[in-house]
Coordinates of C-alpha atoms and ligand atoms in Angstrom, one line a residue:
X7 CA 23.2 -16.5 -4.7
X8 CA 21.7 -14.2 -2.0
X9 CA 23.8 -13.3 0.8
X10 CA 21.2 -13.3 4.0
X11 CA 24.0 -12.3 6.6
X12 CA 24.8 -8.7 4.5
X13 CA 25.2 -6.5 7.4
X14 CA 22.6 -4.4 5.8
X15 CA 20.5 -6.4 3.7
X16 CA 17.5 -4.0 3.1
X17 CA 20.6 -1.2 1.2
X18 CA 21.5 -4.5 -0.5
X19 CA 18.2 -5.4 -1.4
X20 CA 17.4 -1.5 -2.9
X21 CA 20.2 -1.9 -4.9
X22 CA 19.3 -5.3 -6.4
X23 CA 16.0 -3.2 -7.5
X24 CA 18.0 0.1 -8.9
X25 CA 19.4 -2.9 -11.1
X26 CA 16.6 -5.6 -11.5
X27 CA 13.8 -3.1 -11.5
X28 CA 11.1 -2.9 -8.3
X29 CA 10.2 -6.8 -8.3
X30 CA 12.3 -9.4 -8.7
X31 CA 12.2 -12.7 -7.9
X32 CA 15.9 -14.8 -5.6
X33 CA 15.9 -18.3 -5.4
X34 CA 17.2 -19.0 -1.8
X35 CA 17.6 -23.3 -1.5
X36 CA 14.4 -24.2 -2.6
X37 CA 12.9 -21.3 -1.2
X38 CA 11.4 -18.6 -4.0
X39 CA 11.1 -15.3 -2.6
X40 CA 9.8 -11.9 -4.3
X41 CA 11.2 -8.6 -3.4
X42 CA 8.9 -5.7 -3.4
X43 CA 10.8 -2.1 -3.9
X44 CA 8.3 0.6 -4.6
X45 CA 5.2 1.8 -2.5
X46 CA 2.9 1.4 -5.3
X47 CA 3.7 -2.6 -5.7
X48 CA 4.1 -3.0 -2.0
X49 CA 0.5 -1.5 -1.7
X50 CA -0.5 -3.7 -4.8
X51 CA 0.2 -6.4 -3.1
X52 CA -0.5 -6.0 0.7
X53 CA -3.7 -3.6 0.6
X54 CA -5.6 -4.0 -2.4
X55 CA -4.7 -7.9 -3.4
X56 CA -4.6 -8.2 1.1
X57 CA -6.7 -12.0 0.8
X58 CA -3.9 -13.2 -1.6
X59 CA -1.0 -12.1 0.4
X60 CA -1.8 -12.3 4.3
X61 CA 0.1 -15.4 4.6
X62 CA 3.5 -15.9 6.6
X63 CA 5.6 -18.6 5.4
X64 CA 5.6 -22.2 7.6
X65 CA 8.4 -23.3 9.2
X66 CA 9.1 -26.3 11.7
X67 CA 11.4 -23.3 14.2
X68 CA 8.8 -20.7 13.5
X69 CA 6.6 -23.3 14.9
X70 CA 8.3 -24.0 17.9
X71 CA 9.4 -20.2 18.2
X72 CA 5.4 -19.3 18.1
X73 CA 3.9 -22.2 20.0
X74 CA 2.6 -23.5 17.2
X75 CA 1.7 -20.4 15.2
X76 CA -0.3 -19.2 18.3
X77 CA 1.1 -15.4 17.7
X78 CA -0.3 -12.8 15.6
X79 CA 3.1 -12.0 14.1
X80 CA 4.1 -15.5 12.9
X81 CA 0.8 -17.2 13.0
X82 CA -0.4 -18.1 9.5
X83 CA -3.6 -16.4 8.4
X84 CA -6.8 -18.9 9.2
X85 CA -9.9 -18.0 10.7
X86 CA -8.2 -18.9 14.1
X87 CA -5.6 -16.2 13.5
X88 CA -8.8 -13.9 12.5
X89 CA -10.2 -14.3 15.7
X90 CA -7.0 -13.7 17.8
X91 CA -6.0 -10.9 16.0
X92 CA -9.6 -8.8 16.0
X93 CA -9.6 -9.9 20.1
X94 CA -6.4 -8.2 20.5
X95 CA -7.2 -5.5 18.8
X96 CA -10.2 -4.4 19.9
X97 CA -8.4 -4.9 23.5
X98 CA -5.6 -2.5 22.2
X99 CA -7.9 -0.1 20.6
X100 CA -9.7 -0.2 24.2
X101 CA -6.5 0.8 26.2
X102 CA -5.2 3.6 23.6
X103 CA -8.6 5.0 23.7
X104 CA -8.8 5.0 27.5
X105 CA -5.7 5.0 29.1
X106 CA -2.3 5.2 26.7
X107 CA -1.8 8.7 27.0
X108 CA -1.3 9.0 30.7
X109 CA 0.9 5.6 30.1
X110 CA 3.3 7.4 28.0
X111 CA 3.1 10.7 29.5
X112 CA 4.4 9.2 32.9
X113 CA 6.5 7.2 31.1
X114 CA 8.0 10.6 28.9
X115 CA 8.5 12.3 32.2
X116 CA 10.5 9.7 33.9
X117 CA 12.7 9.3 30.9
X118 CA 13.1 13.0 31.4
X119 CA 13.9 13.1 34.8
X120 CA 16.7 10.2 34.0
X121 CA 18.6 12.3 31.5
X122 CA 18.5 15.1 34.0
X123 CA 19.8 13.0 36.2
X124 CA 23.0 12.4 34.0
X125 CA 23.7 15.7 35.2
X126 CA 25.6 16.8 31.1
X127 CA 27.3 13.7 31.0
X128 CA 28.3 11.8 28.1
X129 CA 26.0 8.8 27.6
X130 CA 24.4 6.3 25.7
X131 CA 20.6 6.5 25.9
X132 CA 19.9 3.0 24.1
X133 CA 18.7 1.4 26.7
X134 CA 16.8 4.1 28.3
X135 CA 14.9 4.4 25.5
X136 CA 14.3 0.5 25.6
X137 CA 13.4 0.8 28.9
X138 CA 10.8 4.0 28.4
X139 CA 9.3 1.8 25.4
X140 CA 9.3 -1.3 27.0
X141 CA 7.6 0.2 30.4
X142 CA 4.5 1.6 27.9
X143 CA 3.8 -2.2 26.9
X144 CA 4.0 -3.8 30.3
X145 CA 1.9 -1.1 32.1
X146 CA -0.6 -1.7 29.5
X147 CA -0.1 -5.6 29.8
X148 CA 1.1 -6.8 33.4
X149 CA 0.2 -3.2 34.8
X150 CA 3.9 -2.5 36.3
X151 CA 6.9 -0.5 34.8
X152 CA 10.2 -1.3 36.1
X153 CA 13.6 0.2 36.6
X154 CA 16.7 0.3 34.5
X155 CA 18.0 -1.6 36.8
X156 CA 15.4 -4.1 37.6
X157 CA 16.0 -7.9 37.4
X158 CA 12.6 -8.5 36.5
X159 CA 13.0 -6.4 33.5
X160 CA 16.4 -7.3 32.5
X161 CA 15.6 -11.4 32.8
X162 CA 12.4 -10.9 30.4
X163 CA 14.4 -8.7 27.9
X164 CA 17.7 -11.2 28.1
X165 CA 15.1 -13.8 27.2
X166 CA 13.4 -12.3 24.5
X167 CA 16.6 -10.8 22.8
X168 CA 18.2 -14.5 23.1
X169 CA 15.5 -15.9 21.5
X170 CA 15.1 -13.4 18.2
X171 CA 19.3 -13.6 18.6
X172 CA 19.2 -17.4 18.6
X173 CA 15.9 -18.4 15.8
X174 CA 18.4 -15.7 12.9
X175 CA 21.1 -18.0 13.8
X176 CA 22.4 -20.3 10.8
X177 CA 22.9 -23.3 13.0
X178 CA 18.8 -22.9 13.4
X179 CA 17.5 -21.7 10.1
X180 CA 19.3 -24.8 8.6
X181 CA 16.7 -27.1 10.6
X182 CA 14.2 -26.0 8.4
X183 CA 15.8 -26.8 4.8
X184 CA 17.3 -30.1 5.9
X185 CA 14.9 -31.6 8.4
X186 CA 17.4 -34.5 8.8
X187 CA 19.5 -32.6 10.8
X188 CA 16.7 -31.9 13.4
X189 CA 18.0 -35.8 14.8
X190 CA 21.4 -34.6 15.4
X191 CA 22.6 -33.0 18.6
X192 CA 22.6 -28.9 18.0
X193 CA 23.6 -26.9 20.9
X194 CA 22.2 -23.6 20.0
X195 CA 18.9 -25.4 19.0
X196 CA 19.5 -26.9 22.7
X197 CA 19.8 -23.3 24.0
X198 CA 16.9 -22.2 22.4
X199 CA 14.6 -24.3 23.9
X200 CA 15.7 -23.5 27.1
X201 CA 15.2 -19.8 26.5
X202 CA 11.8 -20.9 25.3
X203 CA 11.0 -22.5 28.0
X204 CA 12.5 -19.6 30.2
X205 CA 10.3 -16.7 28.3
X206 CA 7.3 -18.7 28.8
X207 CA 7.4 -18.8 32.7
X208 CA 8.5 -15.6 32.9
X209 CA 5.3 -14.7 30.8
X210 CA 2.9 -17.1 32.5
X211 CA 4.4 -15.4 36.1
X212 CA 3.4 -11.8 34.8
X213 CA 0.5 -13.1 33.7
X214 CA -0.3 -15.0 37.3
X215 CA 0.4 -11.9 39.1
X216 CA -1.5 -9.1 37.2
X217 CA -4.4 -11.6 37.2
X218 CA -4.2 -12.0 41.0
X219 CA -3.8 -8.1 41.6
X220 CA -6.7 -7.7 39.4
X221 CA -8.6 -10.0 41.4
X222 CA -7.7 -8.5 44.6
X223 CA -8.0 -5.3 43.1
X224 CA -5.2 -4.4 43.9
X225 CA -4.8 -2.8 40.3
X226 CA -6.6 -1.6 38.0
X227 CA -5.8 -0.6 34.6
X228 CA -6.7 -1.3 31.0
X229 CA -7.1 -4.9 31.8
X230 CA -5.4 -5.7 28.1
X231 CA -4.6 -9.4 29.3
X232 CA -8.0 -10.3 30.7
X233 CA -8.5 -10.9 26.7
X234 CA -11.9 -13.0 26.5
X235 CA -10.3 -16.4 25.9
X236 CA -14.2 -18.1 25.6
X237 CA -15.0 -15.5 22.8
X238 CA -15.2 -16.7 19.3
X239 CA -16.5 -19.7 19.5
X240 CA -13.6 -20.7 21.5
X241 CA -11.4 -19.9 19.6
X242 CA -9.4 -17.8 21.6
X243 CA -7.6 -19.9 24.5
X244 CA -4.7 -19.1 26.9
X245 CA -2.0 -19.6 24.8
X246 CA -3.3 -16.6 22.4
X247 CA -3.3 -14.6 25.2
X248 CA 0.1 -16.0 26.7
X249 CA 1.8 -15.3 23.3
X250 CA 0.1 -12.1 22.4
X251 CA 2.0 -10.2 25.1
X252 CA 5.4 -11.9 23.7
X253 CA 4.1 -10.3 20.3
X254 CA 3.6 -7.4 21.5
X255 CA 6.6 -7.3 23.8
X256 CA 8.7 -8.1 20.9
X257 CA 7.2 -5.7 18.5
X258 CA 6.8 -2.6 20.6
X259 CA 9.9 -2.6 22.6
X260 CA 13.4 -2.3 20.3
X261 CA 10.9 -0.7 17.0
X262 CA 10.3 2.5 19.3
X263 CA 13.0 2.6 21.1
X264 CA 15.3 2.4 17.8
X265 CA 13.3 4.7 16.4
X266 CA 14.1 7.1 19.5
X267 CA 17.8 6.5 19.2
X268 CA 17.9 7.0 15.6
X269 CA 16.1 10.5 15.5
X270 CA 18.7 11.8 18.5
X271 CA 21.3 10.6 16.2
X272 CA 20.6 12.4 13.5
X273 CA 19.5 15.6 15.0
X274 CA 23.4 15.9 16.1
X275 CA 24.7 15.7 12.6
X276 CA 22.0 18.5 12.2
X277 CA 21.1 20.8 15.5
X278 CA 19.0 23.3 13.6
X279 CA 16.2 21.0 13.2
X280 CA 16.2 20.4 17.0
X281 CA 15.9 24.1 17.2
X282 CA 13.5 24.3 15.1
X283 CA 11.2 21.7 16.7
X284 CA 12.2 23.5 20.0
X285 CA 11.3 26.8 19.2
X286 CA 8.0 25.6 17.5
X287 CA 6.9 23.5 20.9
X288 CA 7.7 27.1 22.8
X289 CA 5.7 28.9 20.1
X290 CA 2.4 26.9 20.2
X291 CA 2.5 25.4 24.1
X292 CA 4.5 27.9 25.7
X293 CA 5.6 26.1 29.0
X294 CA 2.9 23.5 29.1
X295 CA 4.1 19.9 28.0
X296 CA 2.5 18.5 24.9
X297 CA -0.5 16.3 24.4
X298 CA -1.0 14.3 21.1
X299 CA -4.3 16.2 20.3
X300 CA -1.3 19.2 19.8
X301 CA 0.2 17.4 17.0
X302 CA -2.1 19.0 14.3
X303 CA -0.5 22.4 15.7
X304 CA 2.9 21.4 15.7
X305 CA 4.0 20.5 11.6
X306 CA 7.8 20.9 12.4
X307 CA 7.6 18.3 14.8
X308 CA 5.5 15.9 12.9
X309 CA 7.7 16.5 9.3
X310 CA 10.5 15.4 11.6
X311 CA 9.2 12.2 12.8
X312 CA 8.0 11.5 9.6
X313 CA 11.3 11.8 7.8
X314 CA 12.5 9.6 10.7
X315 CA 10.1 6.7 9.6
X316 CA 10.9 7.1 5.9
X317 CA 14.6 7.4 6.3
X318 CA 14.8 4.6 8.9
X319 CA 11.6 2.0 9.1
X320 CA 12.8 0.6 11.6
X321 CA 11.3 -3.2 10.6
X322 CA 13.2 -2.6 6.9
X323 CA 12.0 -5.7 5.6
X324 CA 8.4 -5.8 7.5
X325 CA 7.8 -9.3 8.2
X326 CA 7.9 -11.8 5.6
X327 CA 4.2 -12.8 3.8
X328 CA 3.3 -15.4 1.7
X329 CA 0.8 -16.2 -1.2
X330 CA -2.3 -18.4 -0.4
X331 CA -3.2 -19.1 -3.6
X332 CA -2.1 -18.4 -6.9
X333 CA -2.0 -14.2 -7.7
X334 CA -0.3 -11.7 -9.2
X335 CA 2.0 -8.2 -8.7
X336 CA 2.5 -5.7 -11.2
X337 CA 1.4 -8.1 -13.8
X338 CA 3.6 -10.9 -12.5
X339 CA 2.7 -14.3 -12.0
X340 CA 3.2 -15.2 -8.4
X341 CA 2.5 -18.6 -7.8
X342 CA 0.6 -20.0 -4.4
X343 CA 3.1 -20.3 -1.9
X344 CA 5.8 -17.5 -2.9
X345 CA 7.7 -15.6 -0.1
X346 CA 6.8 -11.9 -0.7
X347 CA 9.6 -9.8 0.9
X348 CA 8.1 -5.8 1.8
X349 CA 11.3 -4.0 1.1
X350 CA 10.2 -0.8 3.1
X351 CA 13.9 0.7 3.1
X352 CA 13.7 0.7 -0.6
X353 CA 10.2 2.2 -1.3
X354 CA 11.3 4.7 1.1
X355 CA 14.7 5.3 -0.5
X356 CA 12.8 5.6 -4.4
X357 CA 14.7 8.0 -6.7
X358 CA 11.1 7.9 -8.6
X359 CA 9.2 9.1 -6.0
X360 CA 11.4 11.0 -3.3
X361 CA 13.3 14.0 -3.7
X362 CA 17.1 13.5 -2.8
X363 CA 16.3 10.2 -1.0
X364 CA 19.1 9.8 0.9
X365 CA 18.9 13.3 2.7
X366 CA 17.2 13.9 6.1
X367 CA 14.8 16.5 5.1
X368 CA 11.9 17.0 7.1
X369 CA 10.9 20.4 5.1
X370 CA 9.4 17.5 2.4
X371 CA 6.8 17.0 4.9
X372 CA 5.6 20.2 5.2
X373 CA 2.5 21.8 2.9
X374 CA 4.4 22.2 -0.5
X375 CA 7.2 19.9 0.8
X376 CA 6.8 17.5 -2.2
X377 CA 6.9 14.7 0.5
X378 CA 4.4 11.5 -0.3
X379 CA 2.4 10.5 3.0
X380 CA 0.7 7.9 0.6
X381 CA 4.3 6.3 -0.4
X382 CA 4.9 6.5 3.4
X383 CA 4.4 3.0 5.0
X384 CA 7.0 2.1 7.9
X385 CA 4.5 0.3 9.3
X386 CA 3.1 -2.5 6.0
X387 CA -0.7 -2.4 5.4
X388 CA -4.1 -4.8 5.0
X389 CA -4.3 -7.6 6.9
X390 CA -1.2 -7.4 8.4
X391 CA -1.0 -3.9 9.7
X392 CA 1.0 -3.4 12.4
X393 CA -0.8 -4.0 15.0
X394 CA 1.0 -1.3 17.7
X395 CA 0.7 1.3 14.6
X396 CA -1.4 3.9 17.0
X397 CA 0.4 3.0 19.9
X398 CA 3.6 3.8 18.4
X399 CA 2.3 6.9 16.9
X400 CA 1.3 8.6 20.1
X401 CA 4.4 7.3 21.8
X402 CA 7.0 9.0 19.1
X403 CA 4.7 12.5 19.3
X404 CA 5.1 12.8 22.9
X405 CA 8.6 11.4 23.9
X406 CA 10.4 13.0 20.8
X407 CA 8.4 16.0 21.7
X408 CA 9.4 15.8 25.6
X409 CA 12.6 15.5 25.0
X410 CA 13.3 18.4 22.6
X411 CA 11.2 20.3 25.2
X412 CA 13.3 19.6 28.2
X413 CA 16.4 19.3 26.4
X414 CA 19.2 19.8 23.6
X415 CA 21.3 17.1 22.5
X416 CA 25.1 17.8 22.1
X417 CA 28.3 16.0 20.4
X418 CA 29.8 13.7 23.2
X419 CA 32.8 15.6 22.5
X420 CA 34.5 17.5 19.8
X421 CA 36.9 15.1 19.0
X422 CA 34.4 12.2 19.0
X423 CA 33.0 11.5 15.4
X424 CA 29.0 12.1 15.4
X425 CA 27.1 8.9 15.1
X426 CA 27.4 6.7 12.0
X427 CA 24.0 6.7 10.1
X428 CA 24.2 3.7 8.4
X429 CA 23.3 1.5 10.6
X430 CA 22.8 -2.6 11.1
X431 CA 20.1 -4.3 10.2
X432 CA 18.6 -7.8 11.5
X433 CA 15.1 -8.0 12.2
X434 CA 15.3 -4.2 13.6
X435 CA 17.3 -1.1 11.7
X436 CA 19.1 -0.1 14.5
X437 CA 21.7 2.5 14.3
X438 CA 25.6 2.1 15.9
X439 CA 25.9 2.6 19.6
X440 CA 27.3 6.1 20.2
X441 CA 26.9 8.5 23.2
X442 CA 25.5 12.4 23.8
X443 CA 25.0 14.9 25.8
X444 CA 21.5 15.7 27.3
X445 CA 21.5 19.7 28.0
X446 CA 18.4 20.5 29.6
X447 CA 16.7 23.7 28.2
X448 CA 16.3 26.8 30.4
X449 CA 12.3 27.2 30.6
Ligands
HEM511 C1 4.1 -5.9 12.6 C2 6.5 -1.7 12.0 C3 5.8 -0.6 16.6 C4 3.3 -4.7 17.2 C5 4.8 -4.8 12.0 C6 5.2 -4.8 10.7 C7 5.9 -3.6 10.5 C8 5.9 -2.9 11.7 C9 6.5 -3.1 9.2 C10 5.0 -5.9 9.6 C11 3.8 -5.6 8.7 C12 3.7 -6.7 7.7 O1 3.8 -7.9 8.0 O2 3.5 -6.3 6.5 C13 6.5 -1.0 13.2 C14 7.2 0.2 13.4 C15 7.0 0.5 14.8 C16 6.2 -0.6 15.3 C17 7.9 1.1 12.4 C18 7.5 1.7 15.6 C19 8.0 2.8 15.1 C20 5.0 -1.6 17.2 C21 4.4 -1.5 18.5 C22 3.7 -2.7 18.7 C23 3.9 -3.5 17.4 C24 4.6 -0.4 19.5 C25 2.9 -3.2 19.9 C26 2.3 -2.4 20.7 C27 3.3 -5.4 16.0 C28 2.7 -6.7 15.8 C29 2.9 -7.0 14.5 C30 3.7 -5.9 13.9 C31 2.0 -7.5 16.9 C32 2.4 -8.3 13.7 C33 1.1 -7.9 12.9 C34 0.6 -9.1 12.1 O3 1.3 -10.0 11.7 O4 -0.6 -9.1 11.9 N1 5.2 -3.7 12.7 N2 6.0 -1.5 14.4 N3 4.6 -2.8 16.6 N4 3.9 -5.0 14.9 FE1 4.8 -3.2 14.6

């Protein structure tokens, strides 16, 4: 019996496979699910068999957490999910073409100028980093950026973490196994709806505004929310559009902003590699501050957030799929409806394929490194892509690469330990709160 609540199911998961073998199959209820460990089979199965796989599992709070499947994330694959998710990406394609890099760039300066402000005091940058990450998507979809201390920002974020918080809860998974509970009263289903409720007129406020200001002119910008809800044969209407911000909300906020938090983390167990990166950015830009076309100049920098991605995906377990019809994985059976679980963590943690596994080395991604770009894949593949995959490419380039500009991270203190790398992992691999010391640089 499979224990769902392991505070780090993904390192449980890997070692199921170092005993089981790459894919195995765990019988949760009456649920069958099949755990994928190696980058081959996960490829197998989500790239080159991508029409048998593309499915997400159904499930009556999935439904109600989605507005009826009306998200790309959750939503089950079906020619109306086809059409939303080639709208919204064409519309996201449009925006990093035209106007993400002066999104982040403004957004990578201001996070600079915050940890300047802290003056060398010991701090935890969490939730600036959530704040830098989460200011990228709403530029791009309500056209504003908020402060830390904003209560615009901090009621949509409350909302949003309450309801991912609330849908992994036990008292609310169990509503989909035993639907005769759904008649009796359940106060954190209770609560749930209310947050529901809350997130959508939050949402459908932003959404009022920015079309108002874009009316008025007021603003202009990308224009990623004025999605074309008659295209597609109609396919497309305003909930798609409502709950495509909430997915991408959701998915580009705590992802890069972990991802942020883990890389300063482990730069203090190891300060040469910031120097490195540091004396590499002086090397090639001198003073200037980086663009992304710079990253083909700058290796060090690039091995580093690559080892980043393989050491912590920061979505372990990607996002569950499921088989539309009857197929097969490494010459296993899988019948139609099978939970297929992407275990990331593990393909990335492979004795067969990576040197050392569990070491940060970012040297593997260097020419003659030995490091696989192919075995690589933080963010899935096929059908189901992640969807921010170029977004959150440009946005690790330039604020890791800001920040080791303008500054060097130090130990809180020397009697502090440095930060735990293990980590906890629910939806997002985040790593333990701890707290650092931004030096600036002298330039
Ligand atoms: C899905 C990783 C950032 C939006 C996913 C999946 C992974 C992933 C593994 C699941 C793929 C699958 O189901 O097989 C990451 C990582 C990120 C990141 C590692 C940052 C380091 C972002 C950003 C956005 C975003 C910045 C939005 C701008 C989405 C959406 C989906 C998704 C909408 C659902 C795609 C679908 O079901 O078709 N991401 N992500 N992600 N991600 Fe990301």
């Amino acid at each position: 019996m499979l224990d769902l609540a392991q505070e780090h199911l993904p390192i449980h998961l890997t070692s199921l496979a170092r005993r089981y073998g790459n894919i195995y199959r765990l019988n949760c209820g009456n649920t069958t699910m099949v755990i994928l460990n190696n980058s081959e089979i996960i490829r197998e199965a989500l790239i080159k068999k991508w029409s048998d796989f593309a499915g997400r599992p159904h499930s009556y709070t999935g439904d109600i957490v989605s507005s009826g499947g009306r998200t790309i994330s959750l939503g089950d694959f079906s020619e109306e999910w086809k059409a939303h998710r080639r709208v919204a990406h064409s519309a996201l394609h449009r925006c990093t073409r035209d106007s993400l890099h002066s999104v982040i760039e403004k957004q990578a300066h201001h996070l600079c100028q915050v940890l300047w402000d802290y003056n060398g005091k010991s701090v935890d940058l969490s939730e600036d980093f959530t704040v830098a990450a989460s200011n990228v998507i709403t530029t791009l979809t309500f056209g504003k950026s908020y402060d830390k201390s904003s209560v615009d920002l901090k009621k949509l974020q409350d909302s949003l973490n309450k309801i991912v918080s609330l849908w992994g809860s036990p008292w609310i998974s169990m509503l989909d196994s035993f639907p005769l509970l759904r008649k009796l009263p359940n106060p954190p289903f209770s609560r749930l709806m209310k947050e529901i409720a809350r997130r959508d007129e939050l949402i459908g406020k932003h959404i009022e505004d920015r079309t108002v200001a874009l009316q008025k002119k007021a603003i202009s910008g990308p224009g990623f929310l004025k999605l074309e809800t008659q295209n597609e044969n109609n396919k497309i209407i305003y909930t798609h559009v409502h709950m495509t911000t909430v997915d991408l909300l959701i998915g580009g906020t705590e992802t890069t902003s972990a991802l942020l938090n883990w890389t300063v983390a482990f730069l203090l167990h190891r300060p040469e590699v910031q120097n490195k990166v540091y004396e590499e950015l002086c090397g090639v830009l001198d003073v200037r501050y980086p663009q992304y076309s710079d990253r083909h100049r700058l290796p060090y920098l690039c091995a580093l957030i690559n080892e980043m991605l393989r050491l912590r995906p920061v979505a372990p377990l990607a996002v569950p799929h499921r088989a539309i019809r009857n197929s097969s994985i490494a010459g296993h059976f899988i019948p139609k409806n099978t939970i297929i679980i992407p275990n990331l963590y593990g393909a990335h943690h492979d004795p067969e394929v990576w040197d050392d596994p569990y070491s940060f080395k970012p040297e593997r991604f260097l020419e003659g490194g030995g490091g696989s770009l192919r075995a690589l894949i933080p963010f899935g593949g096929g059908a189901r892509l992640c969807l921010g995959e170029a977004v959150a490419k440009m946005e690790m380039f330039l604020f890791t690469a800001y920040l080791l500009r303008d500054f060097q991270f130090l130990p809180a203190s020397k009697e502090k330990p440095l930060p735990d790398l293990r980590g906890v992992a629910s939806v997002v691999l985040k790593v333990k709160p701890y707290t650092v010391i931004a030096h600036p640089r002298e330039q």
